[in-house]
XYZ file of N, CA, C and O in Angstrom:
824
model
N 80.500 94.852 78.783
C 80.842 93.471 79.137
C 80.846 92.573 77.903
O 81.656 91.653 77.796
N 79.950 92.853 76.953
C 79.905 92.069 75.716
C 81.216 92.181 74.946
O 81.706 91.198 74.371
N 81.803 93.373 74.951
C 83.081 93.586 74.280
C 84.171 92.727 74.915
O 85.005 92.140 74.216
N 84.148 92.630 76.219
C 85.139 91.823 76.934
C 84.999 90.348 76.573
O 85.983 89.655 76.285
N 83.774 89.846 76.568
C 83.530 88.435 76.262
C 83.856 88.108 74.813
O 84.186 86.960 74.488
N 83.775 89.098 73.956
C 84.106 88.881 72.552
C 85.567 88.489 72.392
O 85.915 87.613 71.590
N 86.450 89.110 73.172
C 87.881 88.866 73.038
C 88.434 87.895 74.076
O 89.532 87.369 73.908
N 87.668 87.665 75.137
C 88.068 86.701 76.165
C 86.874 85.789 76.455
O 86.235 85.893 77.513
N 86.550 84.902 75.517
C 85.330 84.094 75.639
C 85.434 82.968 76.657
O 84.412 82.463 77.109
N 86.663 82.566 77.010
C 86.827 81.422 77.922
C 87.104 81.953 79.333
O 88.240 81.973 79.812
N 86.060 82.412 79.988
C 86.148 82.902 81.361
C 85.312 82.002 82.261
O 84.280 81.474 81.839
N 85.748 81.848 83.505
C 84.952 81.086 84.460
C 83.756 81.921 84.901
O 83.718 83.149 84.708
N 82.796 81.281 85.515
C 81.626 82.008 86.018
C 82.040 83.031 87.075
O 81.470 84.127 87.150
N 83.053 82.688 87.873
C 83.535 83.628 88.891
C 84.183 84.843 88.236
O 83.959 85.985 88.677
N 84.960 84.630 87.195
C 85.579 85.752 86.493
C 84.525 86.642 85.854
O 84.611 87.876 85.932
N 83.534 86.042 85.225
C 82.455 86.830 84.609
C 81.735 87.655 85.670
O 81.437 88.840 85.464
N 81.463 87.041 86.820
C 80.792 87.765 87.900
C 81.629 88.947 88.365
O 81.110 90.052 88.583
N 82.937 88.730 88.524
C 83.807 89.810 88.999
C 83.920 90.935 87.977
O 83.844 92.118 88.336
N 84.100 90.587 86.714
C 84.171 91.635 85.693
C 82.842 92.387 85.595
O 82.823 93.604 85.379
N 81.729 91.687 85.766
C 80.419 92.336 85.747
C 80.280 93.304 86.914
O 79.764 94.427 86.751
N 80.760 92.900 88.082
C 80.690 93.768 89.261
C 81.487 95.056 89.078
O 81.111 96.108 89.601
N 82.585 94.992 88.320
C 83.366 96.213 88.066
C 82.518 97.275 87.383
O 82.680 98.469 87.635
N 81.599 96.832 86.521
C 80.730 97.761 85.802
C 79.788 98.523 86.710
O 79.268 99.580 86.332
N 79.537 98.005 87.896
C 78.701 98.686 88.889
C 79.554 99.481 89.876
O 79.239 100.624 90.218
N 80.658 98.867 90.322
C 81.453 99.454 91.399
C 82.212 100.710 90.964
O 82.264 101.701 91.705
N 82.807 100.686 89.773
C 83.587 101.859 89.362
C 82.729 103.105 89.189
O 83.107 104.186 89.676
N 81.566 103.025 88.524
C 80.727 104.232 88.453
C 80.285 104.727 89.835
O 80.220 105.940 90.062
N 79.995 103.803 90.752
C 79.586 104.205 92.102
C 80.717 104.951 92.809
O 80.494 106.012 93.407
N 81.919 104.384 92.748
C 83.058 105.030 93.392
C 83.404 106.348 92.694
O 83.811 107.315 93.347
N 83.257 106.373 91.378
C 83.641 107.564 90.634
C 82.782 108.768 90.984
O 83.200 109.912 90.805
N 81.568 108.515 91.464
C 80.725 109.615 91.929
C 81.301 110.257 93.187
O 81.087 111.443 93.450
N 82.043 109.471 93.973
C 82.613 109.964 95.236
C 84.063 110.411 95.076
O 84.472 111.432 95.629
N 84.840 109.608 94.354
C 86.261 109.897 94.150
C 86.560 109.708 92.676
O 86.423 108.612 92.145
N 86.966 110.766 92.021
C 87.143 110.738 90.571
C 88.462 110.053 90.200
O 89.522 110.667 90.206
N 88.375 108.755 89.853
C 89.575 108.027 89.426
C 89.575 107.768 87.925
O 90.592 107.395 87.351
N 88.424 107.941 87.293
C 88.290 107.840 85.840
C 87.566 109.107 85.388
O 86.630 109.554 86.048
N 88.009 109.683 84.278
C 87.345 110.880 83.774
C 85.842 110.642 83.684
O 85.391 109.612 83.171
N 85.057 111.569 84.192
C 83.604 111.396 84.178
C 83.058 111.332 82.754
O 81.991 110.768 82.513
N 83.799 111.892 81.810
C 83.400 111.786 80.412
C 83.690 110.394 79.849
O 83.151 110.022 78.812
N 84.556 109.649 80.556
C 85.028 108.370 80.028
C 84.483 107.163 80.786
O 84.720 106.028 80.377
N 83.752 107.387 81.864
C 83.292 106.268 82.685
C 82.361 105.339 81.904
O 82.321 104.133 82.157
N 81.641 105.878 80.922
C 80.763 105.030 80.103
C 81.552 104.084 79.205
O 80.988 103.129 78.664
N 82.836 104.359 79.042
C 83.714 103.518 78.230
C 84.588 102.614 79.106
O 85.657 102.182 78.677
N 84.118 102.334 80.311
C 84.913 101.576 81.282
C 85.457 100.268 80.711
O 86.647 99.968 80.830
N 84.593 99.489 80.080
C 85.023 98.159 79.631
C 86.016 98.233 78.478
O 86.989 97.466 78.453
N 85.823 99.158 77.543
C 86.732 99.240 76.400
C 88.012 99.986 76.733
O 89.116 99.485 76.501
N 87.898 101.177 77.295
C 89.046 102.053 77.490
C 89.888 101.696 78.704
O 91.034 102.165 78.796
N 89.353 100.934 79.619
C 90.092 100.647 80.851
C 90.275 99.149 81.101
O 91.403 98.691 81.297
N 89.195 98.385 81.075
C 89.325 96.952 81.362
C 89.938 96.211 80.177
O 90.942 95.502 80.332
N 89.372 96.377 78.989
C 89.927 95.700 77.817
C 91.336 96.208 77.521
O 92.228 95.423 77.165
N 91.544 97.494 77.675
C 92.887 98.058 77.493
C 93.884 97.384 78.429
O 94.981 96.982 78.010
N 93.513 97.215 79.680
C 94.384 96.541 80.649
C 94.674 95.106 80.230
O 95.801 94.613 80.358
N 93.662 94.433 79.726
C 93.791 93.014 79.377
C 94.539 92.791 78.068
O 94.802 91.633 77.704
N 94.914 93.858 77.381
C 95.750 93.674 76.196
C 97.068 93.008 76.568
O 97.679 92.317 75.743
N 97.501 93.173 77.809
C 98.722 92.501 78.277
C 98.558 90.988 78.188
O 99.504 90.258 77.893
N 97.338 90.509 78.415
C 97.061 89.071 78.341
C 97.039 88.566 76.904
O 97.109 87.348 76.681
N 96.928 89.458 75.928
C 97.060 89.067 74.531
C 98.530 88.952 74.134
O 98.878 88.251 73.187
N 99.385 89.652 74.872
C 100.821 89.640 74.598
C 101.489 88.369 75.125
O 102.320 87.772 74.462
N 101.125 87.964 76.341
C 101.681 86.730 76.893
C 100.804 86.208 78.019
O 99.987 86.927 78.581
N 100.989 84.915 78.322
C 100.278 84.274 79.426
C 101.293 83.799 80.446
O 102.124 82.930 80.142
N 101.276 84.329 81.656
C 102.265 83.938 82.660
C 101.945 82.583 83.273
O 100.799 82.155 83.300
N 102.984 81.941 83.784
C 102.783 80.695 84.518
C 102.241 81.035 85.905
O 102.387 82.159 86.401
N 101.590 80.059 86.528
C 101.111 80.247 87.901
C 102.282 80.634 88.802
O 103.389 80.102 88.667
N 102.014 81.543 89.726
C 103.047 81.980 90.656
C 103.816 83.204 90.201
O 104.627 83.742 90.964
N 103.572 83.665 88.974
C 104.232 84.875 88.488
C 103.772 86.081 89.303
O 102.598 86.188 89.663
N 104.695 86.979 89.598
C 104.370 88.154 90.410
C 104.494 89.429 89.587
O 105.342 89.539 88.692
N 103.622 90.384 89.909
C 103.558 91.653 89.185
C 103.493 92.813 90.176
O 102.860 92.708 91.226
N 104.119 93.906 89.811
C 103.910 95.190 90.480
C 103.215 96.102 89.471
O 103.676 96.242 88.332
N 102.103 96.689 89.872
C 101.400 97.665 89.040
C 101.775 99.049 89.567
O 101.308 99.476 90.617
N 102.650 99.734 88.837
C 103.160 101.030 89.260
C 102.257 102.141 88.758
O 101.990 102.246 87.563
N 101.794 102.981 89.689
C 100.874 104.059 89.328
C 99.527 103.504 88.929
O 98.964 103.862 87.894
N 98.995 102.636 89.780
C 97.787 101.863 89.440
C 96.533 102.711 89.337
O 95.531 102.258 88.770
N 96.552 103.924 89.871
C 95.339 104.739 89.855
C 94.216 104.007 90.557
O 94.359 103.531 91.682
N 93.087 103.868 89.874
C 91.953 103.165 90.463
C 92.040 101.654 90.343
O 91.088 100.955 90.693
N 93.166 101.152 89.839
C 93.346 99.700 89.786
C 93.616 99.119 88.417
O 93.413 97.926 88.193
N 94.117 99.955 87.497
C 94.379 99.485 86.131
C 95.864 99.586 85.801
O 96.470 100.629 86.065
N 96.446 98.536 85.238
C 95.823 97.292 84.762
C 95.715 96.172 85.794
O 95.246 95.089 85.490
N 96.146 96.423 87.033
C 96.290 95.349 88.002
C 95.042 94.551 88.321
O 95.082 93.315 88.360
N 93.919 95.230 88.586
C 92.713 94.506 88.995
C 92.165 93.626 87.870
O 91.886 92.440 88.108
N 92.001 94.121 86.640
C 91.548 93.208 85.579
C 92.481 92.019 85.372
O 92.027 90.887 85.167
N 93.790 92.251 85.442
C 94.734 91.145 85.269
C 94.658 90.164 86.429
O 94.778 88.942 86.243
N 94.447 90.668 87.640
C 94.326 89.789 88.811
C 93.078 88.912 88.720
O 93.078 87.769 89.192
N 92.013 89.447 88.128
C 90.812 88.630 87.902
C 91.111 87.540 86.879
O 90.745 86.377 87.056
N 91.790 87.918 85.812
C 92.059 86.976 84.723
C 93.071 85.907 85.129
O 92.962 84.750 84.704
N 94.046 86.276 85.960
C 95.121 85.362 86.362
C 95.102 85.166 87.880
O 95.948 85.699 88.604
N 94.161 84.393 88.394
C 94.005 84.257 89.846
C 95.161 83.552 90.541
O 95.316 83.674 91.762
N 95.992 82.824 89.789
C 97.122 82.124 90.393
C 98.403 82.959 90.364
O 99.470 82.470 90.751
N 98.311 84.194 89.911
C 99.439 85.121 89.944
C 99.226 86.136 91.059
O 98.109 86.309 91.547
N 100.301 86.809 91.459
C 100.239 87.770 92.565
C 100.484 89.188 92.047
O 101.355 89.402 91.211
N 99.732 90.133 92.597
C 99.796 91.521 92.139
C 99.958 92.462 93.329
O 99.235 92.347 94.323
N 100.900 93.394 93.203
C 101.093 94.442 94.210
C 100.871 95.776 93.519
O 101.617 96.145 92.606
N 99.818 96.482 93.919
C 99.436 97.741 93.288
C 99.917 98.909 94.129
O 99.694 98.937 95.347
N 100.576 99.864 93.482
C 101.137 100.999 94.203
C 100.780 102.304 93.497
O 100.786 102.377 92.267
N 100.444 103.319 94.304
C 100.156 104.641 93.760
C 100.473 105.690 94.812
O 100.321 105.444 96.014
N 100.883 106.854 94.346
C 101.247 107.938 95.271
C 100.031 108.666 95.819
O 100.134 109.421 96.787
N 98.859 108.463 95.200
C 97.643 109.174 95.622
C 96.777 108.239 96.463
O 96.252 107.237 95.968
N 96.633 108.586 97.722
C 95.964 107.705 98.663
C 94.520 107.400 98.323
O 94.057 106.273 98.504
N 93.790 108.384 97.806
C 92.366 108.151 97.523
C 92.196 107.150 96.382
O 91.201 106.415 96.341
N 93.152 107.088 95.458
C 93.074 106.116 94.371
C 93.333 104.701 94.891
O 92.660 103.745 94.481
N 94.288 104.574 95.800
C 94.540 103.268 96.433
C 93.317 102.836 97.228
O 92.955 101.646 97.250
N 92.645 103.788 97.866
C 91.432 103.470 98.627
C 90.372 102.869 97.710
O 89.729 101.864 98.060
N 90.176 103.462 96.548
C 89.187 102.956 95.597
C 89.580 101.562 95.120
O 88.768 100.627 95.133
N 90.818 101.408 94.687
C 91.277 100.128 94.143
C 91.169 99.015 95.175
O 90.688 97.911 94.878
N 91.600 99.286 96.408
C 91.573 98.248 97.441
C 90.143 97.910 97.848
O 89.822 96.737 98.103
N 89.271 98.904 97.875
C 87.872 98.651 98.224
C 87.184 97.815 97.145
O 86.403 96.912 97.458
N 87.467 98.107 95.889
C 86.873 97.334 94.800
C 87.390 95.902 94.829
O 86.617 94.942 94.675
N 88.692 95.720 95.040
C 89.258 94.368 95.120
C 88.613 93.574 96.247
O 88.291 92.391 96.088
N 88.404 94.226 97.379
C 87.768 93.546 98.518
C 86.311 93.198 98.187
O 85.841 92.099 98.508
N 85.613 94.106 97.517
C 84.197 93.885 97.200
C 83.989 92.700 96.267
O 82.979 92.000 96.366
N 84.947 92.467 95.363
C 84.782 91.359 94.414
C 85.510 90.096 94.879
O 85.520 89.083 94.169
N 86.123 90.152 96.060
C 86.725 88.954 96.640
C 88.074 88.561 96.074
O 88.451 87.388 96.130
N 88.827 89.537 95.557
C 90.170 89.228 95.056
C 91.113 88.991 96.233
O 91.244 89.848 97.107
N 91.791 87.861 96.228
C 92.733 87.571 97.322
C 94.175 87.444 96.832
O 95.038 86.999 97.587
N 94.426 87.829 95.585
C 95.786 87.754 95.048
C 96.377 89.136 94.790
O 97.272 89.307 93.963
N 95.854 90.148 95.503
C 96.333 91.514 95.344
C 96.684 92.131 96.691
O 96.046 91.853 97.711
N 97.717 92.964 96.689
C 98.068 93.787 97.845
C 98.219 95.220 97.347
O 98.357 95.467 96.137
N 98.217 96.162 98.280
C 98.214 97.574 97.901
C 99.221 98.349 98.734
O 99.478 98.010 99.893
N 99.759 99.398 98.131
C 100.710 100.267 98.828
C 100.492 101.707 98.404
O 100.486 102.022 97.203
N 100.310 102.573 99.385
C 100.232 104.008 99.141
C 101.645 104.548 99.263
O 102.233 104.544 100.344
N 102.207 104.962 98.149
C 103.563 105.477 98.199
C 104.229 105.523 96.848
O 103.583 105.419 95.804
N 105.523 105.669 96.869
C 106.347 105.809 95.679
C 107.094 104.511 95.430
O 107.350 103.748 96.366
N 107.477 104.263 94.189
C 108.196 103.028 93.868
C 109.512 102.941 94.642
O 109.993 101.848 94.963
N 110.101 104.090 94.981
C 111.329 104.079 95.767
C 111.133 103.520 97.160
O 112.101 103.090 97.804
N 109.884 103.519 97.640
C 109.566 102.964 98.967
C 109.138 101.505 98.889
O 108.884 100.891 99.917
N 109.054 100.972 97.682
C 108.591 99.602 97.495
C 109.782 98.653 97.529
O 110.682 98.734 96.676
N 109.800 97.762 98.492
C 110.912 96.823 98.657
C 110.642 95.478 97.980
O 111.481 94.585 98.014
N 109.479 95.345 97.393
C 109.084 94.079 96.759
C 109.785 93.923 95.410
O 109.949 94.884 94.667
N 110.208 92.691 95.134
C 110.697 92.346 93.803
C 109.641 91.482 93.115
O 108.998 90.657 93.755
N 109.490 91.682 91.815
C 108.481 90.952 91.058
C 109.070 90.526 89.720
O 110.116 91.015 89.289
N 108.381 89.606 89.075
C 108.815 89.174 87.745
C 108.605 90.274 86.711
O 109.439 90.469 85.824
N 107.483 90.963 86.836
C 107.163 92.025 85.876
C 106.610 93.244 86.609
O 105.876 93.114 87.593
N 106.951 94.411 86.102
C 106.283 95.649 86.472
C 105.386 96.030 85.302
O 105.813 96.007 84.141
N 104.122 96.339 85.600
C 103.188 96.793 84.573
C 102.758 98.219 84.892
O 102.762 98.637 86.053
N 102.398 98.956 83.849
C 102.072 100.361 84.052
C 101.276 100.891 82.877
O 101.440 100.434 81.743
N 100.424 101.864 83.161
C 99.662 102.547 82.109
C 100.052 104.021 82.085
O 99.672 104.789 82.957
N 100.856 104.387 81.082
C 101.126 105.807 80.770
C 101.522 106.632 81.996
O 101.025 107.731 82.195
N 102.433 106.101 82.798
C 102.809 106.802 84.025
C 103.819 107.908 83.760
O 103.687 109.020 84.250
N 104.864 107.624 82.978
C 105.928 108.603 82.737
C 106.721 108.179 81.514
O 106.437 107.157 80.897
N 107.716 108.967 81.168
C 108.591 108.625 80.057
C 109.248 107.260 80.293
O 109.636 106.926 81.412
N 109.386 106.493 79.224
C 109.800 105.106 79.345
C 111.189 104.950 79.956
O 111.410 104.088 80.814
N 112.145 105.769 79.544
C 113.507 105.640 80.086
C 113.532 105.953 81.576
O 114.272 105.311 82.349
N 112.722 106.904 82.023
C 112.634 107.215 83.450
C 112.031 106.045 84.219
O 112.473 105.703 85.318
N 111.024 105.427 83.617
C 110.358 104.298 84.254
C 111.309 103.112 84.398
O 111.356 102.464 85.449
N 112.064 102.831 83.344
C 113.049 101.742 83.385
C 114.036 101.978 84.524
O 114.363 101.059 85.283
N 114.514 103.199 84.659
C 115.474 103.543 85.723
C 114.872 103.328 87.110
O 115.522 102.768 88.005
N 113.607 103.728 87.278
C 112.987 103.645 88.600
C 112.688 102.219 89.042
O 112.766 101.905 90.232
N 112.331 101.339 88.101
C 111.861 100.001 88.488
C 112.952 98.938 88.423
O 112.697 97.783 88.783
N 114.136 99.299 87.999
C 115.169 98.292 87.757
C 115.468 97.451 89.001
O 115.774 96.258 88.895
N 115.377 98.054 90.183
C 115.667 97.324 91.425
C 114.504 96.433 91.864
O 114.665 95.603 92.760
N 113.344 96.609 91.250
C 112.161 95.838 91.645
C 111.899 94.636 90.744
O 110.932 93.907 90.952
N 112.750 94.419 89.747
C 112.612 93.283 88.845
C 113.453 92.125 89.377
O 114.660 92.257 89.570
N 112.809 91.005 89.613
C 113.497 89.826 90.127
C 114.485 89.292 89.093
O 114.222 89.312 87.886
N 115.629 88.777 89.576
C 116.642 88.216 88.678
C 116.256 86.828 88.184
O 116.685 86.393 87.119
N 115.437 86.122 88.949
C 115.053 84.752 88.597
C 113.765 84.772 87.790
O 112.750 85.299 88.220
N 113.787 84.175 86.616
C 112.640 84.206 85.717
C 111.882 82.885 85.731
O 112.489 81.811 85.664
N 110.554 82.954 85.807
C 109.697 81.766 85.780
C 109.147 81.485 84.389
O 108.752 80.361 84.091
N 109.095 82.494 83.564
C 108.414 82.420 82.276
C 109.402 82.372 81.115
O 110.566 82.747 81.250
N 108.899 81.932 79.967
C 109.722 81.985 78.759
C 110.047 83.427 78.389
O 111.124 83.723 77.874
N 109.093 84.322 78.629
C 109.352 85.739 78.433
C 110.214 86.235 79.581
O 109.814 86.129 80.748
N 111.411 86.745 79.308
C 112.265 87.221 80.401
C 111.582 88.308 81.226
O 110.755 89.068 80.716
N 111.941 88.386 82.490
C 111.379 89.392 83.382
C 111.615 90.794 82.823
O 112.606 91.052 82.136
N 110.704 91.696 83.145
C 110.878 93.048 82.650
C 109.697 93.948 82.923
O 108.896 93.710 83.836
N 109.594 94.980 82.114
C 108.593 96.033 82.245
C 107.618 95.949 81.078
O 108.039 95.801 79.929
N 106.322 96.010 81.376
C 105.298 96.027 80.333
C 104.455 97.284 80.520
O 103.800 97.440 81.554
N 104.492 98.168 79.538
C 103.782 99.446 79.621
C 102.713 99.544 78.551
O 102.886 99.051 77.433
N 101.628 100.202 78.888
C 100.593 100.555 77.926
C 100.671 102.066 77.724
O 100.488 102.835 78.664
N 100.984 102.465 76.492
C 101.211 103.878 76.221
C 100.548 104.266 74.905
O 100.194 103.401 74.100
N 100.416 105.571 74.693
C 99.818 106.076 73.480
C 100.656 107.161 72.849
O 101.604 107.670 73.446
N 100.317 107.491 71.600
C 100.997 108.573 70.917
C 102.256 108.133 70.196
O 102.534 106.946 70.039
N 103.051 109.126 69.786
C 104.299 108.878 69.062
C 105.388 108.523 70.076
O 105.817 109.355 70.876
N 105.857 107.285 70.029
C 106.789 106.781 71.040
C 108.223 106.691 70.536
O 109.093 106.189 71.253
N 108.478 107.161 69.327
C 109.801 107.004 68.737
C 110.925 107.537 69.594
O 111.932 106.854 69.814
N 110.778 108.762 70.103
C 111.834 109.374 70.902
C 112.036 108.622 72.210
O 113.169 108.384 72.647
N 110.929 108.222 72.855
C 111.034 107.476 74.112
C 111.770 106.161 73.923
O 112.667 105.805 74.691
N 111.384 105.419 72.895
C 111.993 104.117 72.657
C 113.480 104.256 72.347
O 114.284 103.403 72.736
N 113.842 105.330 71.688
C 115.238 105.541 71.328
C 116.140 105.779 72.511
O 117.361 105.576 72.412
N 115.560 106.200 73.649
C 116.370 106.473 74.834
C 116.548 105.253 75.737
O 117.277 105.316 76.721
N 115.885 104.161 75.429
C 115.952 102.964 76.257
C 117.071 102.064 75.755
O 117.136 101.738 74.564
N 117.948 101.652 76.659
C 119.132 100.873 76.289
C 118.911 99.372 76.400
O 119.811 98.599 76.092
N 117.743 98.946 76.844
C 117.429 97.533 76.976
C 116.692 97.049 75.724
O 116.131 97.863 74.974
N 116.645 95.732 75.504
C 115.838 95.207 74.385
C 114.367 95.574 74.550
O 113.807 95.444 75.645
N 113.741 96.014 73.475
C 112.366 96.518 73.521
C 111.531 95.835 72.433
O 111.996 95.627 71.315
N 110.293 95.494 72.784
C 109.301 95.053 71.798
C 108.142 96.043 71.850
O 107.624 96.351 72.925
N 107.743 96.543 70.689
C 106.643 97.502 70.574
C 105.521 96.838 69.776
O 105.704 96.501 68.609
N 104.357 96.647 70.407
C 103.227 95.996 69.751
C 102.055 96.976 69.662
O 101.529 97.403 70.695
N 101.620 97.353 68.473
C 100.417 98.194 68.356
C 99.190 97.418 68.857
O 98.992 96.264 68.481
N 98.386 98.042 69.689
C 97.210 97.341 70.216
C 96.158 97.096 69.148
O 95.264 96.264 69.333
N 96.286 97.775 68.017
C 95.392 97.487 66.898
C 95.621 96.071 66.357
O 94.775 95.543 65.630
N 96.757 95.455 66.714
C 96.982 94.050 66.356
C 96.020 93.122 67.094
O 95.735 92.023 66.638
N 95.545 93.592 68.258
C 94.663 92.781 69.098
C 93.202 93.199 69.004
O 92.304 92.359 69.011
N 92.976 94.508 68.972
C 91.615 95.035 69.035
C 91.412 96.092 67.943
O 92.250 96.976 67.792
N 90.288 96.040 67.223
C 90.001 97.075 66.223
C 89.438 98.335 66.898
O 89.171 98.345 68.098
N 89.267 99.355 66.113
C 88.612 100.567 66.618
C 89.568 101.723 66.775
O 90.787 101.557 66.926
N 88.999 102.918 66.741
C 89.794 104.146 66.782
C 90.588 104.269 68.078
O 91.738 104.726 68.063
N 89.986 103.879 69.197
C 90.673 104.054 70.484
C 92.017 103.333 70.499
O 93.022 103.870 70.955
N 92.041 102.112 69.997
C 93.257 101.303 70.057
C 94.233 101.614 68.920
O 95.369 101.135 68.946
N 93.824 102.412 67.951
C 94.688 102.699 66.806
C 95.906 103.524 67.183
O 96.904 103.545 66.454
N 95.849 104.221 68.320
C 96.967 105.059 68.753
C 97.613 104.541 70.032
O 98.375 105.250 70.677
N 97.316 103.302 70.397
C 97.822 102.728 71.648
C 98.805 101.600 71.353
O 98.646 100.844 70.394
N 99.826 101.485 72.202
C 100.854 100.456 72.034
C 101.118 99.745 73.355
O 100.914 100.325 74.437
N 101.582 98.515 73.239
C 102.143 97.786 74.372
C 103.655 97.764 74.184
O 104.141 97.387 73.119
N 104.367 98.193 75.211
C 105.824 98.231 75.173
C 106.370 97.262 76.214
O 106.064 97.383 77.408
N 107.164 96.313 75.754
C 107.846 95.377 76.661
C 109.334 95.680 76.656
O 109.953 95.790 75.594
N 109.896 95.840 77.845
C 111.337 96.097 77.994
C 111.923 94.947 78.788
O 111.567 94.717 79.951
N 112.833 94.201 78.164
C 113.484 93.093 78.854
C 114.494 93.637 79.853
O 115.345 94.446 79.514
N 114.397 93.148 81.101
C 115.299 93.635 82.143
C 115.833 92.478 82.988
O 116.562 92.685 83.909
């Protein structure tokens, strides 16, 4: 939690309480349903919550902005972003029902009312949003193809609507296959440390 406050010092008491509760709830759920590697659960705040919030270092949406979190797993990046941006709306979707169960239960436990959940595939999602966010779900060009129908044509923000992905490794080949305008931001620009040295934020304007 100290790491989180270091980079996001201006949080309300309610936000601090909710982020603190995540530190208890995720390990408890992970004992029952493995949504985070058991070797990595001790790194919850750095590897999962802070990683998710790197999107908030890239841009700040206006109130009313809507997001779809595709392949949310146990709720990342959607739940941390929903805590940080309570006036925005988030729809979290995953094909694995037990992961949606964990994410929705945690959201309910911390009193999040700006999130909805869907067990299924993006092809079954009829919702349109300003942005689709995702963490390392699939190859970037495939992701762009799948979400293109879920991006709203009307933009509320200075940043045009599109896809924001958190990915790792050598992305040169993936980026080369995308025909839309792309911004690639190394997360080491935001956070120091070995973990973030190989991680990137990819924005695709759509």
